[in-house]
Tab-separated table of C-alpha atoms in Angstrom:
chain	number	residue	atom	x	y	z
A	1	PRO	CA	30.597	-35.446	64.395
A	2	ALA	CA	27.250	-36.969	65.239
A	3	CYS	CA	28.745	-40.454	65.160
A	4	VAL	CA	32.207	-41.873	65.455
A	5	CYS	CA	32.115	-44.901	63.171
A	6	GLU	CA	34.948	-47.079	61.909
A	7	ILE	CA	33.988	-49.921	59.631
A	8	ASN	CA	36.381	-52.638	58.561
A	9	ALA	CA	34.352	-53.953	55.638
A	10	ALA	CA	36.711	-56.811	54.903
A	11	LYS	CA	36.164	-58.418	58.299
A	12	GLY	CA	32.772	-56.966	59.071
A	13	VAL	CA	33.932	-55.076	62.128
A	14	GLY	CA	31.618	-52.299	63.214
A	15	MET	CA	32.771	-50.046	66.047
A	16	ILE	CA	30.248	-47.385	66.918
A	17	SER	CA	30.073	-44.611	69.489
A	18	SER	CA	27.229	-42.141	69.640
A	19	VAL	CA	26.668	-38.727	71.166
A	20	LYS	CA	23.141	-39.899	71.898
A	21	GLN	CA	24.259	-42.003	74.849
A	22	TRP	CA	26.387	-39.274	76.403
A	23	ALA	CA	23.566	-36.780	75.884
A	24	SER	CA	21.186	-39.032	77.785
A	25	GLN	CA	23.140	-38.856	81.026
A	26	ARG	CA	21.021	-37.503	83.846
A	27	ALA	CA	23.263	-34.537	84.588
A	28	TYR	CA	23.301	-33.279	81.014
A	29	ARG	CA	20.073	-34.589	79.461
A	30	THR	CA	18.273	-31.259	79.163
A	31	ALA	CA	20.900	-29.543	77.029
A	32	PHE	CA	21.189	-32.339	74.506
A	33	VAL	CA	17.813	-34.056	74.306
A	34	ALA	CA	16.701	-32.329	71.098
A	35	ALA	CA	19.898	-33.125	69.242
A	36	ALA	CA	19.891	-36.683	70.512
A	37	ALA	CA	16.409	-37.324	69.189
A	38	ALA	CA	17.527	-36.396	65.693
A	39	LEU	CA	20.284	-39.002	65.831
A	40	THR	CA	18.121	-41.934	66.889
A	41	ALA	CA	17.438	-43.322	63.439
A	42	SER	CA	21.003	-43.063	62.121
A	43	CYS	CA	23.246	-43.846	65.077
A	44	ALA	CA	22.058	-45.856	68.091
A	45	GLY	CA	24.678	-46.118	70.815
A	46	ARG	CA	23.101	-49.010	72.702
A	47	GLN	CA	20.323	-51.478	72.214
A	48	ARG	CA	16.859	-50.225	73.140
A	49	ALA	CA	15.323	-51.662	76.273
A	50	ASP	CA	12.347	-53.028	74.326
A	51	THR	CA	14.491	-54.825	71.739
A	52	VAL	CA	13.557	-58.480	71.426
A	53	GLY	CA	16.417	-60.884	72.034
A	54	PRO	CA	19.773	-60.632	73.771
A	55	VAL	CA	21.148	-57.199	74.638
A	56	VAL	CA	24.328	-56.762	72.604
A	57	TYR	CA	26.800	-53.988	71.890
A	58	PRO	CA	27.018	-52.520	69.356
A	59	PRO	CA	23.386	-53.238	68.426
A	60	PRO	CA	22.316	-54.697	65.076
A	61	PRO	CA	23.017	-54.371	62.212
A	62	ASP	CA	26.612	-54.015	63.410
A	63	THR	CA	28.600	-57.046	64.478
A	64	ALA	CA	28.039	-57.719	68.182
A	65	ARG	CA	31.141	-57.769	70.354
A	66	ILE	CA	29.748	-57.701	73.882
A	67	GLN	CA	26.559	-59.251	75.262
A	68	TYR	CA	24.830	-58.566	78.552
A	69	LEU	CA	24.419	-61.973	80.193
A	70	THR	CA	22.898	-61.624	83.659
A	71	SER	CA	23.272	-59.853	86.988
A	72	ILE	CA	23.801	-60.836	90.603
A	73	SER	CA	22.232	-58.803	93.399
A	74	SER	CA	21.052	-61.440	95.862
A	75	GLU	CA	20.993	-65.176	96.458
A	76	LEU	CA	17.835	-65.367	94.359
A	77	ASP	CA	19.946	-64.545	91.300
A	78	LEU	CA	22.162	-67.526	92.136
A	79	GLY	CA	19.235	-69.929	92.009
A	80	ARG	CA	18.272	-70.069	95.654
A	81	SER	CA	14.527	-70.314	96.285
A	82	ARG	CA	12.466	-68.479	98.868
A	83	SER	CA	10.661	-70.437	101.531
A	84	ALA	CA	6.979	-71.222	101.135
A	85	LEU	CA	6.145	-68.633	103.800
A	86	ASP	CA	8.204	-65.975	102.015
A	87	ARG	CA	6.447	-66.724	98.753
A	88	PHE	CA	3.082	-66.462	100.453
A	89	LEU	CA	3.946	-63.181	102.194
A	90	GLY	CA	5.944	-61.765	99.302
A	91	THR	CA	9.021	-61.332	101.515
A	92	LYS	CA	12.668	-62.389	101.250
A	93	THR	CA	13.451	-63.448	104.804
A	94	GLY	CA	16.874	-65.018	105.056
A	95	ILE	CA	17.874	-64.074	101.518
A	96	LYS	CA	21.192	-62.219	101.597
A	97	GLY	CA	22.113	-59.638	99.023
A	98	LEU	CA	24.563	-56.960	97.958
A	99	VAL	CA	23.859	-53.434	99.184
A	100	LYS	CA	26.381	-50.910	97.817
A	101	PRO	CA	29.208	-52.694	96.039
A	102	TYR	CA	32.340	-51.045	94.701
A	103	GLY	CA	35.450	-53.225	94.370
A	104	LEU	CA	35.355	-56.778	93.061
A	105	ALA	CA	37.722	-59.730	92.808
A	106	VAL	CA	37.083	-63.130	91.222
A	107	TYR	CA	38.793	-66.156	92.744
A	108	ARG	CA	38.009	-69.883	92.609
A	109	ASN	CA	34.284	-69.770	91.864
A	110	ARG	CA	33.760	-66.856	94.213
A	111	LEU	CA	33.118	-63.174	93.758
A	112	LEU	CA	34.517	-61.033	96.558
A	113	VAL	CA	32.701	-57.716	96.629
A	114	CYS	CA	33.642	-54.705	98.744
A	115	ASP	CA	30.337	-53.496	100.154
A	116	GLU	CA	30.436	-50.077	101.820
A	117	ASP	CA	27.009	-50.392	103.418
A	118	ASN	CA	27.680	-53.901	104.705
A	119	PHE	CA	30.983	-52.741	106.250
A	120	GLY	CA	32.733	-55.796	104.898
A	121	VAL	CA	33.344	-58.037	101.930
A	122	ASP	CA	30.424	-59.936	100.424
A	123	ILE	CA	31.511	-63.419	99.344
A	124	VAL	CA	29.373	-64.685	96.486
A	125	ASP	CA	29.830	-68.454	96.247
A	126	LEU	CA	28.836	-69.600	92.756
A	127	ASP	CA	29.010	-73.286	93.750
A	128	ARG	CA	26.788	-73.068	96.816
A	129	ALA	CA	24.567	-70.254	95.539
A	130	THR	CA	25.133	-68.296	98.751
A	131	ILE	CA	26.251	-64.843	99.816
A	132	THR	CA	28.080	-64.458	103.109
A	133	ILE	CA	29.284	-61.207	104.611
A	134	PHE	CA	32.847	-61.160	105.877
A	135	ARG	CA	33.170	-58.576	108.659
A	136	PRO	CA	36.700	-58.756	110.097
A	137	THR	CA	37.156	-59.126	113.842
A	138	ASP	CA	40.553	-57.387	114.025
A	139	PRO	CA	40.663	-54.251	116.235
A	140	GLN	CA	39.874	-51.749	113.485
A	141	GLY	CA	37.772	-53.930	111.208
A	142	LEU	CA	36.681	-52.475	107.894
A	143	ARG	CA	35.047	-49.069	108.083
A	144	ARG	CA	34.729	-48.247	104.398
A	145	PRO	CA	36.025	-51.044	102.178
A	146	VAL	CA	36.405	-49.781	98.624
A	147	ASN	CA	38.567	-52.118	96.554
A	148	CYS	CA	40.054	-55.564	96.939
A	149	PHE	CA	42.444	-57.968	95.264
A	150	VAL	CA	43.073	-61.687	95.777
A	151	ASP	CA	46.684	-62.830	95.366
A	152	ARG	CA	47.688	-66.104	93.738
A	153	ASP	CA	47.893	-67.847	97.134
A	154	GLY	CA	44.465	-66.615	98.242
A	155	THR	CA	45.672	-63.622	100.257
A	156	LEU	CA	43.016	-60.916	100.321
A	157	TYR	CA	43.985	-57.229	100.211
A	158	VAL	CA	41.301	-54.632	101.002
A	159	THR	CA	41.696	-50.864	100.720
A	160	ASP	CA	39.780	-49.188	103.527
A	161	LEU	CA	39.133	-45.476	103.141
A	162	GLY	CA	37.676	-45.420	106.646
A	163	SER	CA	40.997	-46.274	108.299
A	164	ASN	CA	43.333	-45.106	105.495
A	165	ARG	CA	45.092	-48.446	105.183
A	166	VAL	CA	45.286	-51.661	103.213
A	167	ALA	CA	44.152	-54.609	105.332
A	168	VAL	CA	45.544	-58.086	104.635
A	169	TYR	CA	43.817	-61.431	105.279
A	170	ASP	CA	45.055	-64.919	104.484
A	171	SER	CA	43.157	-67.560	102.498
A	172	SER	CA	41.171	-68.510	105.628
A	173	LEU	CA	40.311	-64.795	106.161
A	174	ALA	CA	42.477	-64.488	109.257
A	175	PHE	CA	43.855	-60.975	109.781
A	176	ARG	CA	47.534	-60.675	108.841
A	177	GLY	CA	48.215	-56.983	109.265
A	178	PHE	CA	47.917	-53.755	107.359
A	179	PHE	CA	50.077	-51.247	105.501
A	180	GLY	CA	49.785	-48.163	103.319
A	181	ASP	CA	49.195	-45.589	106.060
A	182	GLU	CA	52.590	-43.888	105.904
A	183	ASP	CA	51.347	-40.411	104.990
A	184	ASP	CA	47.589	-40.378	105.717
A	185	GLY	CA	47.166	-41.109	102.066
A	186	GLN	CA	43.699	-42.674	101.658
A	187	PRO	CA	44.539	-45.893	99.757
A	188	ALA	CA	41.913	-46.295	97.035
A	189	ASP	CA	42.881	-49.405	95.055
A	190	VAL	CA	45.342	-52.284	95.293
A	191	PHE	CA	46.802	-54.623	92.682
A	192	VAL	CA	49.343	-57.419	93.091
A	193	ALA	CA	51.648	-58.214	90.168
A	194	GLY	CA	54.527	-60.627	90.667
A	195	GLU	CA	56.374	-59.699	93.842
A	196	ARG	CA	55.074	-56.135	93.951
A	197	VAL	CA	51.930	-54.610	95.434
A	198	TYR	CA	50.670	-51.410	93.815
A	199	VAL	CA	48.451	-49.013	95.791
A	200	SER	CA	46.827	-45.814	94.540
A	201	SER	CA	46.558	-42.912	96.970
A	202	LEU	CA	43.816	-40.279	96.744
A	203	ALA	CA	45.544	-37.981	99.236
A	204	GLY	CA	48.980	-37.551	100.731
A	205	MET	CA	51.525	-38.300	98.021
A	206	ARG	CA	48.764	-38.749	95.424
A	207	ARG	CA	50.912	-41.249	93.639
A	208	ILE	CA	51.133	-44.964	93.041
A	209	ARG	CA	53.034	-46.593	95.880
A	210	VAL	CA	54.884	-49.839	95.254
A	211	TYR	CA	55.479	-52.315	98.098
A	212	ASP	CA	57.367	-55.563	98.431
A	213	ARG	CA	54.841	-58.398	98.441
A	214	ALA	CA	56.620	-60.423	101.140
A	215	THR	CA	57.627	-57.684	103.576
A	216	ARG	CA	55.050	-54.996	102.643
A	217	GLN	CA	57.807	-52.432	102.834
A	218	LEU	CA	57.505	-49.357	100.639
A	219	LEU	CA	59.922	-49.589	97.716
A	220	HIS	CA	59.166	-46.462	95.719
A	221	ALA	CA	56.349	-44.255	94.456
A	222	PHE	CA	55.567	-42.668	91.104
A	223	PRO	CA	55.220	-40.428	89.210
A	224	ASP	CA	57.613	-37.733	90.376
A	225	ALA	CA	55.727	-35.064	88.440
A	226	PRO	CA	53.472	-32.762	90.517
A	227	PRO	CA	49.666	-33.041	90.184
A	228	GLY	CA	49.515	-29.975	87.957
A	229	ASP	CA	51.867	-31.483	85.405
A	230	SER	CA	50.320	-33.300	82.446
A	231	THR	CA	52.176	-36.471	83.441
A	232	GLY	CA	51.335	-36.235	87.161
A	233	LEU	CA	48.406	-37.571	89.176
A	234	ALA	CA	45.857	-35.441	91.019
A	235	ALA	CA	43.417	-38.035	92.361
A	236	PRO	CA	44.460	-41.574	91.371
A	237	ALA	CA	41.477	-43.849	91.949
A	238	ASN	CA	41.585	-47.275	90.335
A	239	LEU	CA	44.542	-49.046	88.796
A	240	PHE	CA	45.429	-52.100	86.746
A	241	VAL	CA	48.820	-53.663	86.094
A	242	ALA	CA	49.561	-55.742	82.999
A	243	GLY	CA	53.124	-56.811	82.317
A	244	ASP	CA	55.295	-53.732	82.714
A	245	THR	CA	52.409	-51.291	82.251
A	246	VAL	CA	50.274	-49.545	84.885
A	247	TYR	CA	46.905	-47.952	84.061
A	248	VAL	CA	45.560	-45.355	86.516
A	249	SER	CA	42.195	-43.571	86.415
A	250	ASP	CA	42.354	-40.017	87.749
A	251	LEU	CA	39.103	-38.564	89.093
A	252	LEU	CA	40.219	-34.924	89.005
A	253	LYS	CA	42.054	-35.018	85.701
A	254	GLN	CA	39.201	-37.048	84.177
A	255	ARG	CA	41.419	-39.345	82.168
A	256	VAL	CA	43.491	-42.525	82.407
A	257	LEU	CA	47.253	-42.153	82.652
A	258	VAL	CA	49.569	-44.957	81.599
A	259	TYR	CA	53.019	-45.594	83.105
A	260	THR	CA	55.665	-48.259	83.156
A	261	THR	CA	56.027	-50.178	86.410
A	262	ASP	CA	59.116	-48.118	87.233
A	263	GLY	CA	57.125	-44.902	86.900
A	264	ARG	CA	57.916	-43.632	83.405
A	265	TYR	CA	54.981	-41.847	81.777
A	266	LEU	CA	53.805	-43.449	78.520
A	267	ARG	CA	50.542	-41.851	77.375
A	268	THR	CA	47.085	-40.646	78.328
A	269	ILE	CA	43.780	-42.276	77.413
A	270	GLY	CA	40.761	-40.008	77.014
A	271	ARG	CA	40.244	-36.429	78.131
A	272	PRO	CA	37.645	-34.363	80.023
A	273	GLY	CA	34.514	-33.663	78.007
A	274	MET	CA	30.996	-34.623	77.010
A	275	GLY	CA	31.452	-36.830	73.957
A	276	PRO	CA	33.034	-40.097	72.850
A	277	ALA	CA	36.511	-40.816	74.230
A	278	THR	CA	35.961	-38.335	77.070
A	279	PHE	CA	35.424	-38.837	80.794
A	280	GLN	CA	33.578	-37.100	83.595
A	281	ARG	CA	34.240	-39.498	86.472
A	282	PRO	CA	36.503	-42.390	85.441
A	283	LYS	CA	36.799	-45.195	87.962
A	284	GLY	CA	37.459	-48.875	87.284
A	285	VAL	CA	40.014	-49.800	84.632
A	286	ALA	CA	41.083	-53.183	83.227
A	287	ARG	CA	42.914	-54.643	80.218
A	288	ASP	CA	42.266	-57.878	78.358
A	289	ARG	CA	44.852	-60.269	76.939
A	290	GLU	CA	44.743	-58.609	73.530
A	291	GLY	CA	45.431	-55.183	74.993
A	292	LEU	CA	41.914	-53.721	74.926
A	293	VAL	CA	41.454	-51.243	77.779
A	294	TYR	CA	38.127	-50.980	79.629
A	295	VAL	CA	37.298	-47.822	81.587
A	296	VAL	CA	34.211	-47.254	83.776
A	297	ASP	CA	32.717	-43.775	83.912
A	298	ALA	CA	30.335	-43.256	86.819
A	299	ALA	CA	28.880	-40.051	85.333
A	300	PHE	CA	28.197	-41.417	81.852
A	301	GLU	CA	27.230	-44.725	83.477
A	302	ASN	CA	28.953	-46.784	80.837
A	303	VAL	CA	32.174	-48.611	80.062
A	304	GLN	CA	34.322	-47.395	77.184
A	305	VAL	CA	36.636	-49.764	75.334
A	306	PHE	CA	39.919	-48.491	73.882
A	307	SER	CA	42.558	-49.982	71.616
A	308	PRO	CA	46.055	-50.636	73.038
A	309	GLN	CA	47.073	-47.254	71.637
A	310	GLY	CA	44.220	-45.485	73.427
A	311	ARG	CA	41.785	-45.109	70.528
A	312	LEU	CA	38.078	-45.428	71.335
A	313	LEU	CA	36.528	-48.555	69.822
A	314	MET	CA	33.087	-48.830	71.413
A	315	PHE	CA	31.157	-48.519	74.658
A	316	PHE	CA	28.460	-50.487	76.446
A	317	GLY	CA	26.016	-50.030	79.287
A	318	GLY	CA	24.463	-46.612	79.744
A	319	PRO	CA	21.864	-45.185	82.141
A	320	GLY	CA	18.448	-46.744	82.560
A	321	SER	CA	16.673	-49.607	84.262
A	322	GLY	CA	16.611	-52.235	81.525
A	323	PRO	CA	18.909	-55.209	81.040
A	324	GLY	CA	22.507	-54.131	80.580
A	325	ALA	CA	21.961	-50.603	81.916
A	326	MET	CA	24.146	-49.226	84.697
A	327	LEU	CA	23.549	-47.093	87.768
A	328	LEU	CA	26.652	-45.497	89.295
A	329	PRO	CA	29.071	-48.180	88.060
A	330	ALA	CA	32.395	-48.443	89.848
A	331	LYS	CA	34.601	-51.421	89.029
A	332	VAL	CA	35.266	-53.532	85.932
A	333	VAL	CA	36.941	-56.933	86.190
A	334	LEU	CA	37.742	-59.324	83.328
A	335	ASP	CA	37.703	-63.072	83.944
A	336	TYR	CA	38.754	-66.019	81.776
A	337	ASP	CA	38.359	-68.791	84.352
A	338	HIS	CA	34.629	-69.094	84.941
A	339	LEU	CA	33.162	-69.126	81.440
A	340	ASP	CA	31.230	-72.373	81.955
A	341	ARG	CA	29.207	-70.711	84.703
A	342	PHE	CA	27.672	-68.247	82.271
A	343	ARG	CA	27.655	-69.943	78.854
A	344	GLN	CA	23.958	-70.684	79.229
A	345	TYR	CA	23.211	-66.990	78.719
A	346	VAL	CA	25.233	-66.579	75.523
A	347	ARG	CA	23.183	-66.195	72.377
A	348	PRO	CA	23.214	-69.150	69.957
A	349	GLY	CA	26.145	-69.262	67.582
A	350	ALA	CA	28.329	-66.898	69.613
A	351	GLU	CA	31.569	-67.917	71.285
A	352	LEU	CA	32.253	-66.580	74.763
A	353	LYS	CA	35.824	-65.244	74.954
A	354	TYR	CA	35.831	-63.867	78.487
A	355	LEU	CA	33.577	-62.389	81.163
A	356	ILE	CA	33.233	-58.711	82.061
A	357	PHE	CA	31.977	-57.987	85.586
A	358	VAL	CA	30.804	-54.452	86.378
A	359	THR	CA	29.677	-53.371	89.857
A	360	ASN	CA	26.815	-50.893	90.229
A	361	GLN	CA	26.411	-49.093	93.528
A	362	PHE	CA	22.697	-48.620	93.015
A	363	GLY	CA	19.900	-50.223	91.041
A	364	ALA	CA	18.775	-53.794	90.516
A	365	SER	CA	21.995	-55.050	88.890
A	366	LYS	CA	24.584	-54.816	91.655
A	367	VAL	CA	27.051	-57.001	89.729
A	368	ALA	CA	26.278	-56.993	86.017
A	369	VAL	CA	27.843	-59.786	83.969
A	370	TYR	CA	28.698	-59.224	80.315
A	371	GLY	CA	30.537	-61.451	77.880
A	372	PHE	CA	32.964	-60.644	75.103
A	373	ILE	CA	31.601	-62.714	72.234
A	374	GLY	CA	33.646	-61.411	69.314
A	375	PRO	CA	37.281	-61.775	68.267
A	376	SER	CA	39.099	-58.894	69.935
A	377	ASP	CA	42.071	-59.213	67.574
A	378	TYR	CA	39.776	-57.946	64.799
A	379	MET	CA	39.067	-54.834	66.810
A	380	VAL	CA	42.745	-54.261	67.561
A	381	SER	CA	43.859	-54.697	63.949
A	382	ALA	CA	41.045	-52.518	62.639
A	383	ALA	CA	41.920	-49.759	65.100
A	384	GLY	CA	45.528	-49.892	63.983
A	385	ARG	CA	44.495	-49.274	60.402
């Protein structure tokens, strides 16, 4: 169908996905541009760049659920001013910025961003309006930091594809060791849940490895199914753990596979393809408190939102250079703790439920900040019906 639309008239819930956005991707634009033009009037997938007012998804007249708020690429976006000489010369001397971010963690008024081109972790301090670059001094350092996670006690875990390990630093950023290099497995992402550390592996076992948080000893790995099996993993990239459920994006299988924490396969979200509810290059994945699942696709350059059962509800972002657009997005992180920092950007009359951070490896919006401004329980109940 030209549009995938589900309208809950009783509660005014509009959930729209459009082939127009997928057709506009750079790699596939030529084949679909004529068909996309015909759909413009009847089914817009994202708000036009020249639309007056806040950028929201889905666009009017549907009920907005997500709003683009702002972006952070350098200290200028945090409110720091250039010196008088810089203003006169048109330069940015001394202004630090993000170069090529991928992974992201939010912890105590700070954004910790894995920056491949900075060979370290960029620490964005929202209180001080500064960006500092943490380059470890341990023997191996960080060669290609991809993803990171901050534990409840401030311990920082960084997956380093350059050294095929997970590096560990305490709350003062002192080196505390590394793990995850048992089988030359290219650790891609790390997530700490309770007393377990989950690590995805792009090579080697190509499974999710589970370690003891205290000892960092390998406990088990899953799934047992081979990569060619429908329940197995071929190239597990990003992961997210919520309760007893593990979500894993697979780059080769072009879908998200869902398991229990003990490795039992539950279901698959999405499939390879060129339309709604399909993926070309799925990366970051996250789940909110109501069970909505967010999945980044670097090829479509958007984030798709699914119901707890894996049904597509909506998407946001898309290619381009305007506000809210994405350019090679990588990671999505949801945050409930720093709402006051970004309420000033929320449109009048809307209530900010939580923040959605999306990293972009290129473009002017290195860390794009969106807000969920609608009741997600409406979306979940509507999807169930």
